[in-house]
Short mmCIF file of C-alpha atoms in Angstrom, two decimals:
data_model
loop_
_atom_site.label_atom_id
_atom_site.label_comp_id
_atom_site.label_asym_id
_atom_site.label_seq_id
_atom_site.Cartn_x
_atom_site.Cartn_y
_atom_site.Cartn_z
CA MET A 1 -88.43 91.10 -20.27
CA LYS A 2 -89.52 94.39 -21.87
CA LYS A 3 -90.81 92.50 -24.91
CA PHE A 4 -92.85 90.16 -22.68
CA LEU A 5 -94.38 93.09 -20.79
CA SER A 6 -95.24 94.82 -24.07
CA ILE A 7 -97.10 91.72 -25.27
CA LEU A 8 -99.06 91.52 -22.02
CA LEU A 9 -99.98 95.21 -22.32
CA CYS A 10 -101.24 94.71 -25.90
CA VAL A 11 -103.36 91.74 -24.87
CA ALA A 12 -104.85 93.71 -21.98
CA MET A 13 -105.69 96.62 -24.29
CA LEU A 14 -107.36 94.31 -26.83
CA CYS A 15 -109.47 92.73 -24.09
CA ALA A 16 -110.52 96.13 -22.77
CA VAL A 17 -111.70 97.19 -26.23
CA SER A 18 -113.29 93.92 -27.40
CA VAL A 19 -115.29 92.72 -24.41
CA PRO A 20 -117.81 95.62 -24.17
CA VAL A 21 -118.45 95.50 -27.93
CA PHE A 22 -119.16 91.76 -27.78
CA ALA A 23 -121.48 92.11 -24.77
CA GLU A 24 -123.47 94.92 -26.37
CA GLY A 25 -124.07 92.95 -29.59
CA GLU A 26 -125.02 89.80 -27.70
CA ASN A 27 -127.89 91.48 -25.82
CA THR A 28 -129.35 93.62 -28.61
CA THR A 29 -132.58 92.46 -30.26
CA GLU A 30 -134.89 93.65 -33.02
CA ALA A 31 -137.96 92.26 -31.23
CA VAL A 32 -141.23 94.19 -31.61
CA VAL A 33 -143.99 93.90 -29.00
CA SER A 34 -147.30 95.37 -30.14
CA ALA A 35 -150.97 95.72 -29.29
CA GLY A 36 -153.43 94.80 -32.02
CA SER A 37 -155.99 97.09 -33.65
CA VAL A 38 -159.55 95.79 -33.38
CA THR A 39 -163.17 96.87 -33.76
CA GLY A 40 -165.86 96.50 -31.08
CA SER A 41 -169.23 97.79 -29.98
CA ALA A 42 -170.16 100.00 -27.05
CA GLY A 43 -171.31 98.02 -24.02
CA GLU A 44 -169.79 94.76 -25.27
CA THR A 45 -166.46 92.94 -24.90
CA VAL A 46 -163.55 93.43 -27.27
CA THR A 47 -160.33 91.38 -27.29
CA VAL A 48 -156.99 93.09 -27.93
CA PRO A 49 -154.02 90.79 -28.64
CA VAL A 50 -150.49 91.66 -27.51
CA SER A 51 -147.96 90.05 -29.87
CA ILE A 52 -144.23 89.64 -30.37
CA GLU A 53 -142.25 89.56 -33.61
CA LYS A 54 -138.57 88.67 -34.09
CA ASN A 55 -138.58 86.99 -30.69
CA PRO A 56 -134.96 86.45 -29.58
CA GLY A 57 -136.03 83.91 -26.95
CA PHE A 58 -136.87 85.15 -23.48
CA GLY A 59 -136.96 83.69 -20.00
CA ALA A 60 -138.40 86.82 -18.38
CA MET A 61 -140.62 89.62 -19.62
CA THR A 62 -142.56 92.47 -18.04
CA VAL A 63 -144.87 94.73 -20.02
CA THR A 64 -147.27 97.53 -19.15
CA VAL A 65 -150.42 98.02 -21.20
CA THR A 66 -152.01 101.46 -21.02
CA TYR A 67 -155.63 102.20 -21.99
CA ASP A 68 -158.41 104.76 -21.46
CA ALA A 69 -160.25 103.69 -18.30
CA ASP A 70 -163.23 105.88 -19.22
CA LEU A 71 -163.87 103.74 -22.28
CA LEU A 72 -162.47 100.31 -21.37
CA SER A 73 -162.28 98.13 -18.26
CA VAL A 74 -160.68 94.77 -17.52
CA THR A 75 -160.02 92.29 -14.68
CA ASP A 76 -157.07 89.97 -14.02
CA ASP A 77 -158.89 86.86 -15.25
CA LYS A 78 -159.53 88.48 -18.64
CA VAL A 79 -155.79 88.57 -19.43
CA THR A 80 -155.08 85.11 -20.87
CA PRO A 81 -152.11 83.37 -22.57
CA GLY A 82 -151.79 83.48 -26.34
CA GLU A 83 -150.16 80.97 -28.68
CA VAL A 84 -146.57 81.93 -27.80
CA ILE A 85 -147.03 81.03 -24.13
CA ASP A 86 -149.84 78.52 -24.64
CA GLY A 87 -150.33 76.50 -21.45
CA ALA A 88 -148.82 79.19 -19.22
CA VAL A 89 -150.12 79.12 -15.64
CA SER A 90 -150.50 81.60 -12.81
CA THR A 91 -149.54 78.99 -10.21
CA ALA A 92 -146.15 77.57 -9.18
CA ASP A 93 -144.95 75.22 -11.93
CA GLY A 94 -141.32 74.71 -12.91
CA THR A 95 -142.14 73.01 -16.23
CA LYS A 96 -144.34 75.71 -17.76
CA ALA A 97 -144.27 79.42 -18.31
CA MET A 98 -145.70 81.29 -15.31
CA TYR A 99 -147.46 84.61 -15.75
CA LEU A 100 -149.22 87.18 -13.59
CA ALA A 101 -151.51 90.06 -14.59
CA ASN A 102 -152.33 93.00 -12.32
CA THR A 103 -155.29 95.17 -13.38
CA ALA A 104 -155.89 96.88 -10.03
CA GLU A 105 -154.85 100.31 -11.31
CA ALA A 106 -157.43 101.76 -13.70
CA GLY A 107 -155.88 102.46 -17.09
CA LYS A 108 -152.88 100.15 -16.53
CA ILE A 109 -152.23 96.42 -16.86
CA TYR A 110 -148.95 95.03 -15.55
CA ILE A 111 -148.03 91.61 -16.97
CA SER A 112 -144.98 89.46 -16.19
CA VAL A 113 -143.85 86.10 -17.62
CA ILE A 114 -141.03 83.82 -16.52
CA LYS A 115 -139.88 80.38 -17.66
CA ALA A 116 -136.85 78.25 -16.76
CA GLU A 117 -135.92 78.02 -20.45
CA ASN A 118 -136.37 80.47 -23.30
CA VAL A 119 -139.81 81.08 -24.76
CA THR A 120 -139.41 81.12 -28.54
CA GLY A 121 -141.54 81.84 -31.58
CA ASP A 122 -143.57 84.78 -32.86
CA GLY A 123 -147.28 85.42 -32.38
CA VAL A 124 -149.74 86.37 -29.67
CA LEU A 125 -148.38 86.62 -26.13
CA PHE A 126 -151.64 87.60 -24.41
CA ASN A 127 -155.25 88.26 -25.20
CA ILE A 128 -156.86 91.06 -23.20
CA GLU A 129 -160.65 90.97 -23.07
CA PHE A 130 -161.84 94.50 -22.35
CA THR A 131 -165.41 95.55 -21.61
CA ALA A 132 -166.32 98.69 -23.54
CA ALA A 133 -168.32 101.40 -21.78
CA ALA A 134 -171.90 101.84 -22.95
CA SER A 135 -171.03 105.38 -24.01
CA ALA A 136 -167.89 104.37 -25.93
CA SER A 137 -167.55 105.83 -29.42
CA GLY A 138 -164.89 106.76 -31.94
CA GLU A 139 -161.38 105.36 -31.44
CA THR A 140 -159.10 104.85 -28.45
CA LYS A 141 -155.44 103.84 -28.20
CA VAL A 142 -154.02 100.81 -26.39
CA SER A 143 -150.26 101.13 -25.90
CA VAL A 144 -147.57 98.70 -24.73
CA THR A 145 -144.34 99.43 -22.89
CA VAL A 146 -141.68 96.73 -22.51
CA ASP A 147 -140.30 97.23 -19.02
CA GLU A 148 -137.82 94.35 -19.16
CA LEU A 149 -136.89 91.54 -21.54
CA ALA A 150 -134.22 88.99 -20.66
CA ASN A 151 -133.11 85.51 -21.74
CA GLU A 152 -132.98 82.35 -19.64
CA SER A 153 -129.53 83.38 -18.37
CA ALA A 154 -130.97 86.70 -17.12
CA ASP A 155 -129.05 88.67 -19.74
CA VAL A 156 -131.16 91.77 -20.35
CA TYR A 157 -131.99 92.65 -23.95
CA THR A 158 -131.89 96.17 -25.37
CA GLY A 159 -133.02 97.57 -28.70
CA TYR A 160 -136.56 96.20 -28.76
CA THR A 161 -139.47 98.38 -29.80
CA ALA A 162 -143.15 98.60 -28.87
CA ALA A 163 -146.12 99.53 -31.05
CA GLU A 164 -149.55 100.75 -29.97
CA GLY A 165 -152.89 99.50 -31.23
CA THR A 166 -156.40 100.91 -31.36
CA VAL A 167 -159.95 99.96 -30.50
CA THR A 168 -162.52 101.42 -32.88
CA PHE A 169 -166.09 101.44 -31.65
CA GLU A 170 -168.88 100.73 -34.10
CA SER A 171 -171.76 103.16 -34.04
CA ALA A 172 -174.31 100.51 -33.15
CA PHE A 173 -177.06 101.67 -30.78
CA LYS A 174 -180.72 101.06 -29.99
CA TYR A 175 -183.14 103.88 -30.71
CA GLY A 176 -184.87 105.12 -27.57
CA ASP A 177 -182.38 103.45 -25.20
CA VAL A 178 -180.34 106.39 -23.93
CA ASP A 179 -179.26 104.99 -20.57
CA GLY A 180 -177.58 101.93 -22.10
CA ASP A 181 -179.50 99.22 -20.23
CA GLY A 182 -180.78 97.57 -23.41
CA GLU A 183 -184.43 98.56 -22.90
CA VAL A 184 -186.62 101.54 -23.70
CA THR A 185 -188.29 102.76 -20.51
CA VAL A 186 -189.86 105.86 -19.00
CA THR A 187 -186.42 106.72 -17.62
CA ASP A 188 -185.14 107.00 -21.18
CA ALA A 189 -188.03 109.35 -22.03
CA LEU A 190 -187.11 111.59 -19.10
CA MET A 191 -183.45 111.68 -20.12
CA VAL A 192 -184.38 112.58 -23.71
CA LEU A 193 -186.53 115.42 -22.36
CA GLN A 194 -183.70 116.62 -20.12
CA HIS A 195 -181.29 116.56 -23.05
CA SER A 196 -183.72 118.46 -25.27
CA VAL A 197 -183.79 121.41 -22.85
CA GLY A 198 -180.06 121.31 -22.06
CA LYS A 199 -180.40 120.00 -18.52
CA ILE A 200 -178.11 117.06 -19.36
CA VAL A 201 -175.91 116.23 -22.35
CA LEU A 202 -176.10 112.72 -23.77
CA ALA A 203 -172.91 111.18 -25.16
CA ASP A 204 -172.56 110.77 -28.93
CA ASN A 205 -174.23 107.40 -29.46
CA PHE A 206 -176.93 108.09 -26.88
CA ALA A 207 -177.71 111.45 -28.48
CA LYS A 208 -178.21 109.59 -31.76
CA ALA A 209 -180.43 107.04 -30.01
CA ALA A 210 -182.56 109.88 -28.64
CA ASP A 211 -183.41 111.26 -32.10
CA VAL A 212 -186.42 109.03 -32.89
CA ASP A 213 -189.13 111.28 -34.40
CA GLY A 214 -187.76 111.31 -37.93
CA THR A 215 -186.61 114.92 -37.90
CA GLU A 216 -183.04 116.02 -37.27
CA GLY A 217 -182.23 117.11 -33.73
CA VAL A 218 -183.46 116.05 -30.30
CA SER A 219 -186.59 117.85 -29.12
CA VAL A 220 -189.61 117.38 -26.86
CA THR A 221 -191.34 115.34 -29.58
CA ASP A 222 -188.55 112.76 -29.40
CA ALA A 223 -189.14 112.50 -25.64
CA LEU A 224 -192.87 112.07 -26.27
CA ALA A 225 -192.28 109.29 -28.81
CA VAL A 226 -189.97 107.44 -26.44
CA LEU A 227 -192.51 107.78 -23.61
CA GLN A 228 -195.34 106.45 -25.77
CA TYR A 229 -193.19 103.54 -26.89
CA ALA A 230 -192.12 102.77 -23.32
CA VAL A 231 -195.74 102.55 -22.03
CA GLY A 232 -196.99 100.61 -25.05
CA LYS A 233 -199.10 103.38 -26.64
CA ILE A 234 -197.12 102.88 -29.85
CA THR A 235 -195.28 99.72 -30.91
CA VAL A 236 -192.87 101.24 -33.44
CA LEU A 237 -190.78 104.38 -33.05
CA PRO A 238 -191.30 106.93 -35.87
CA ILE A 239 -187.73 106.59 -37.11
CA LYS A 240 -188.02 102.85 -37.73
#
């Protein structure tokens, strides 16, 4: 009887040690979810992909994308499925992946995906079409946080990583157009004049667009040139 009890005790101890180790290994993944690095122009749209590598197969995923709301903006309909979840829908459908994007909070995008069976394969999960502010310049970060990743059995994965991307804005601008509406008007001339005397400060690209007289620095002569161009007195700005 003692021998039998000893065997049972050994089995129980082995189970207590082995089960947690097995469970931990089963739910660990090397998956990497990342935002892409792209180049765009101020005042135009720029598409940032969110991709997955080493996909372990998931039935549920929630990610948060963080961006600078002063430089970029986006709406729900501009978050669209990529190749990995191609055909995903935002309506009730048991045969396809279903996804939802929430862009109501400036600077944050919350995205969730579910499917009855595992989504497999590496590549682009989503494409996010941002609109860049007219004053956008330099570089800004777009980061991704994986809030939850689980397989079709609802077993939650651990060990995944996330990588941020960047949007780099080209220094394209139109000389004389300092309010970003695409035209050179009397309003632009006034703003150049205000900037020249320190009443307002134009952002980087707009300050460059204000310097039209061929000499370095923004002065009253730049404002005069913009005014003359706006009313048709001259047809070419001095800098061109």
